[in-house]
Short mmCIF file of C-alpha atoms in Angstrom, two decimals:
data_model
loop_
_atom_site.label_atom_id
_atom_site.label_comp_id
_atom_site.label_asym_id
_atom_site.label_seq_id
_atom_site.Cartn_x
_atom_site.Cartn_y
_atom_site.Cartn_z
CA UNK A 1 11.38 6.61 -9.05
CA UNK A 2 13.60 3.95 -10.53
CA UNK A 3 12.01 0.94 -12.20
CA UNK A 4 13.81 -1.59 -9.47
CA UNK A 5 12.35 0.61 -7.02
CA UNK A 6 8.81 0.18 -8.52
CA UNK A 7 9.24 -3.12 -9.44
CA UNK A 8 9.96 -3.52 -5.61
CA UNK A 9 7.09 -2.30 -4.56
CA UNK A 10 4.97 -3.97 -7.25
CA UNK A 11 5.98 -7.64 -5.77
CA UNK A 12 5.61 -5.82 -2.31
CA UNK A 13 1.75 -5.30 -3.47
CA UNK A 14 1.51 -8.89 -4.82
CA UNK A 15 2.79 -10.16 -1.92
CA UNK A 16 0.51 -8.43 0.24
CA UNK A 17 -2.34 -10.18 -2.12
CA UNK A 18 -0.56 -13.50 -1.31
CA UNK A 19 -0.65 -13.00 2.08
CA UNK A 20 -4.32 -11.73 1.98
CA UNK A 21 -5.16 -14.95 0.77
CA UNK A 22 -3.69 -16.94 2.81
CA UNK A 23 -4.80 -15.26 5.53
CA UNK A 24 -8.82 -15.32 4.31
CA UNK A 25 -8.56 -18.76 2.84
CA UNK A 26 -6.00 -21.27 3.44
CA UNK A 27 -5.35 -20.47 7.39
CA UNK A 28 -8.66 -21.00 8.67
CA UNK A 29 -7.90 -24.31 6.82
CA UNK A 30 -4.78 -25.31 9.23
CA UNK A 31 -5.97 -24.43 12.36
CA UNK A 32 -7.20 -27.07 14.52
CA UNK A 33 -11.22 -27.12 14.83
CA UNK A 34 -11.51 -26.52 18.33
CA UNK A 35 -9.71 -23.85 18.14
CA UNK A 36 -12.29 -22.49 15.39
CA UNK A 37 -15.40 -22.63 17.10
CA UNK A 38 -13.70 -22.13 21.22
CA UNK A 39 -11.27 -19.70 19.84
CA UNK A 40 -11.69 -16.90 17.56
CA UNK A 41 -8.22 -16.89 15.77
CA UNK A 42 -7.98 -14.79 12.95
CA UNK A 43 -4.19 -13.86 12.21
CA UNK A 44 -3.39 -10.64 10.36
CA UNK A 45 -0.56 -11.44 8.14
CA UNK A 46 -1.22 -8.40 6.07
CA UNK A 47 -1.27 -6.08 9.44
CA UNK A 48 2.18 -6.90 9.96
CA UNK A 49 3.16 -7.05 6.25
CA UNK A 50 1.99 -3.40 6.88
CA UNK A 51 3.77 -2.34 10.19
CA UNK A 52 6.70 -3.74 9.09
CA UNK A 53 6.31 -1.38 6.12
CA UNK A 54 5.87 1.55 8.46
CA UNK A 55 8.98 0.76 10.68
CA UNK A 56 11.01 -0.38 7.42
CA UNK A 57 10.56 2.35 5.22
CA UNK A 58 8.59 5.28 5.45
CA UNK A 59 5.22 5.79 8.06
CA UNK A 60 3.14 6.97 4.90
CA UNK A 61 3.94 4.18 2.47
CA UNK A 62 3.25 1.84 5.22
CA UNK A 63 -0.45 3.27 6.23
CA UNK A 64 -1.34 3.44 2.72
CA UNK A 65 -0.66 -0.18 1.97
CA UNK A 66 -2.56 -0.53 5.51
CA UNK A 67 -5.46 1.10 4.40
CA UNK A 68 -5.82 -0.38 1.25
CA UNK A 69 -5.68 -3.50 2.21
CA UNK A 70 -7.77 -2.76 5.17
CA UNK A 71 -11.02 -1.24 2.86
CA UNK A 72 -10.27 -4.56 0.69
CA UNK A 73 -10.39 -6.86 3.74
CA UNK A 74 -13.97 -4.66 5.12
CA UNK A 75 -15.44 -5.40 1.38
CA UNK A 76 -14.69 -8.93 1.11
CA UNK A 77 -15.66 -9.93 5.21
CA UNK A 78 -17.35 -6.95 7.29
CA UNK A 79 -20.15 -6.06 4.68
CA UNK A 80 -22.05 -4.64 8.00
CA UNK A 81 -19.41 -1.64 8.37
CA UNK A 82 -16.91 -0.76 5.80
CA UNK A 83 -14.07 1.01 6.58
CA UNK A 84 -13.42 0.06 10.29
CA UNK A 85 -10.69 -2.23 9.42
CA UNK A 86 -9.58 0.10 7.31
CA UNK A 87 -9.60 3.24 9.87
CA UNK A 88 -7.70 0.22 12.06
CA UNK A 89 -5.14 -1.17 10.07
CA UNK A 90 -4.04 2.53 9.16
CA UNK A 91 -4.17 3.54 12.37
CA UNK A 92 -1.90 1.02 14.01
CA UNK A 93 0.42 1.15 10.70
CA UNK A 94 1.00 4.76 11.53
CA UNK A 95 1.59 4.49 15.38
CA UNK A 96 3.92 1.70 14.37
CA UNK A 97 6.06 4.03 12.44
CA UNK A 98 6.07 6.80 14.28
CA UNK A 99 7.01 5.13 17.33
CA UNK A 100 10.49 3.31 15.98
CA UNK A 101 13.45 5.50 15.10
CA UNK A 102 15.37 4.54 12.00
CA UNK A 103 18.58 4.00 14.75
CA UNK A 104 16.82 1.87 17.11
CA UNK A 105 15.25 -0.88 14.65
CA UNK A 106 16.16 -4.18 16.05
CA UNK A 107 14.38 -7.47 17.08
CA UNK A 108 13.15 -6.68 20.43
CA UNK A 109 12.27 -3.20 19.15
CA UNK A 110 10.47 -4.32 16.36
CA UNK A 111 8.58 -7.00 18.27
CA UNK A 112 7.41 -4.74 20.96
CA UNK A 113 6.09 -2.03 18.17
CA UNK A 114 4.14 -5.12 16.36
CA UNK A 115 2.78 -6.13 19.56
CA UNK A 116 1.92 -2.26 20.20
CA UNK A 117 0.37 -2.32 16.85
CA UNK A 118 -1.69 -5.57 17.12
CA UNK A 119 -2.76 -4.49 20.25
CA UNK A 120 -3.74 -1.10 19.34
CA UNK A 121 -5.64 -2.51 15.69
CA UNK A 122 -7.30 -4.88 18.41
CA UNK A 123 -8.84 -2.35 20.52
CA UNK A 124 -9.85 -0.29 18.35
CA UNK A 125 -11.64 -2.50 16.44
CA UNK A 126 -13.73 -3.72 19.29
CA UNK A 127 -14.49 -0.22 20.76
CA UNK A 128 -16.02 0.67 16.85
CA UNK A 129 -18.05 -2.28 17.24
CA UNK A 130 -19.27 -1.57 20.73
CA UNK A 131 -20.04 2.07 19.95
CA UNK A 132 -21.69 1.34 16.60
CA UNK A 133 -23.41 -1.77 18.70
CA UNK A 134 -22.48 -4.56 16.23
CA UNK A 135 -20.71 -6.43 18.96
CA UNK A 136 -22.71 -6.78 22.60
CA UNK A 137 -19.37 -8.97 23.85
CA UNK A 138 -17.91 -8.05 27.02
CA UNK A 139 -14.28 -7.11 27.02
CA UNK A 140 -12.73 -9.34 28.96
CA UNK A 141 -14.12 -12.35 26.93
CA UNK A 142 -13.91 -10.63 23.51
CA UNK A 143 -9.57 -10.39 24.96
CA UNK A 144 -9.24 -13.73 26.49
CA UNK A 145 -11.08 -15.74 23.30
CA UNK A 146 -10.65 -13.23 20.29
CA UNK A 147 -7.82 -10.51 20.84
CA UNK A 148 -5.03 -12.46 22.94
CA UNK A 149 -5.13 -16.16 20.64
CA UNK A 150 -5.09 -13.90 17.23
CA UNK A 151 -2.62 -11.56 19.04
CA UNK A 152 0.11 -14.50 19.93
CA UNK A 153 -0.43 -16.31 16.72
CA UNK A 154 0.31 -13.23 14.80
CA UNK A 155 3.27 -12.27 17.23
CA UNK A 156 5.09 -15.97 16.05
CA UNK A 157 3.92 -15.07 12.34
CA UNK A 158 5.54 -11.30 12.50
CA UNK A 159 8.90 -13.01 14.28
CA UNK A 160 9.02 -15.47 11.53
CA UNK A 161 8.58 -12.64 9.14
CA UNK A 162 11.13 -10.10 10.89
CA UNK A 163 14.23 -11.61 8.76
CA UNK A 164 12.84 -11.46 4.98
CA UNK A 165 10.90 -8.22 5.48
CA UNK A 166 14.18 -6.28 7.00
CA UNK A 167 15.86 -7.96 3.91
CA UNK A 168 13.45 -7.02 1.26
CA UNK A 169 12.40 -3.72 2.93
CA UNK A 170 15.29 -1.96 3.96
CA UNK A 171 17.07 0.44 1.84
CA UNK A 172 20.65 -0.56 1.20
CA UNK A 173 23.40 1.44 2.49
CA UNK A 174 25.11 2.80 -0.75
CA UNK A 175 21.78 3.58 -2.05
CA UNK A 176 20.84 6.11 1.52
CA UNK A 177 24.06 7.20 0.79
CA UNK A 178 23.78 9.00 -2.60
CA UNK A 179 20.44 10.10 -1.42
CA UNK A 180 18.32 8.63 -4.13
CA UNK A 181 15.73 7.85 -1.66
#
């Protein structure tokens, strides 16, 4: 591996800590109040970091970043089961990349596999906590005040995202072409 390449995906991995943060500590922050206690908002800003990982470069780079910062997401907020946002996060990461073809990665693409993913990550999360009985929640609320608000918010966060991650995530041409990937 080159040292751009791993300096690459050094900053990729600080990034993801950026976004971490800001995602644990300074968005709870700028979201209206009601919309704390009606709504249960919680955008996933690393989750998409992820997918777009997955559909950007390689399926297997993109889960593990998913899962790591998955297990570090269940240790610092979901003391009461680790691992199910990891299980989650790598789950939809994976899906997300092997549903896109490397030909076919465009906008609408791209947003429909995020929403796949979010919606997927989503589910899955609430059926662990309904089998494991953490969560006694119907569905239909846990979806109209939990999955859909974080789902939509996330959505506009992944769109406004879509332009520096292609940049900073896709290979360039002349390097696919001498096949030092």
């Amino acid at each position: 591996m080159s040292n751009d390449r791993l300096r690459r995906w050094v900053l990729t991995t600080l990034l993801l800590l950026l976004f971490f943060l800001l995602e644990s500590a300074l968005v709870p922050w700028l979201l209206p109040a009601e919309w704390r206690f009606e709504l249960s908002i919680y955008p996933k800003l690393v989750l998409v970091c992820a997918v777009y990982i997955a559909i950007l470069t390689n399926r297997h780079i993109g889960t593990a970043f998913a899962l790591a910062f998955g297990l570090l997401q269940d240790i610092q907020f979901y003391g009461h089961m680790i691992g199910v946002n990891a299980f989650t996060y790598a789950l939809a990461a994976y899906m997300a990349g092997v549903l896109i073809r490397p030909n076919l990665v465009n906008l609408f693409s791209v947003f429909l596999i995020q929403l796949s993913a979010l919606l997927l990550y989503e589910t899955a999360t609430y059926a662990l906590y309904r089998l494991f009985s953490v969560t006694d929640a119907d569905f239909a609320w846990t979806f109209v005040h939990g999955m859909l608000p974080s789902i939509l918010i996330t959505l506009f966060l992944a769109l406004a995202l879509y332009i520096p991650s292609r940049r900073w995530l896709e290979t360039p041409r002349a390097e696919r072409e001498s096949g030092d990937e």
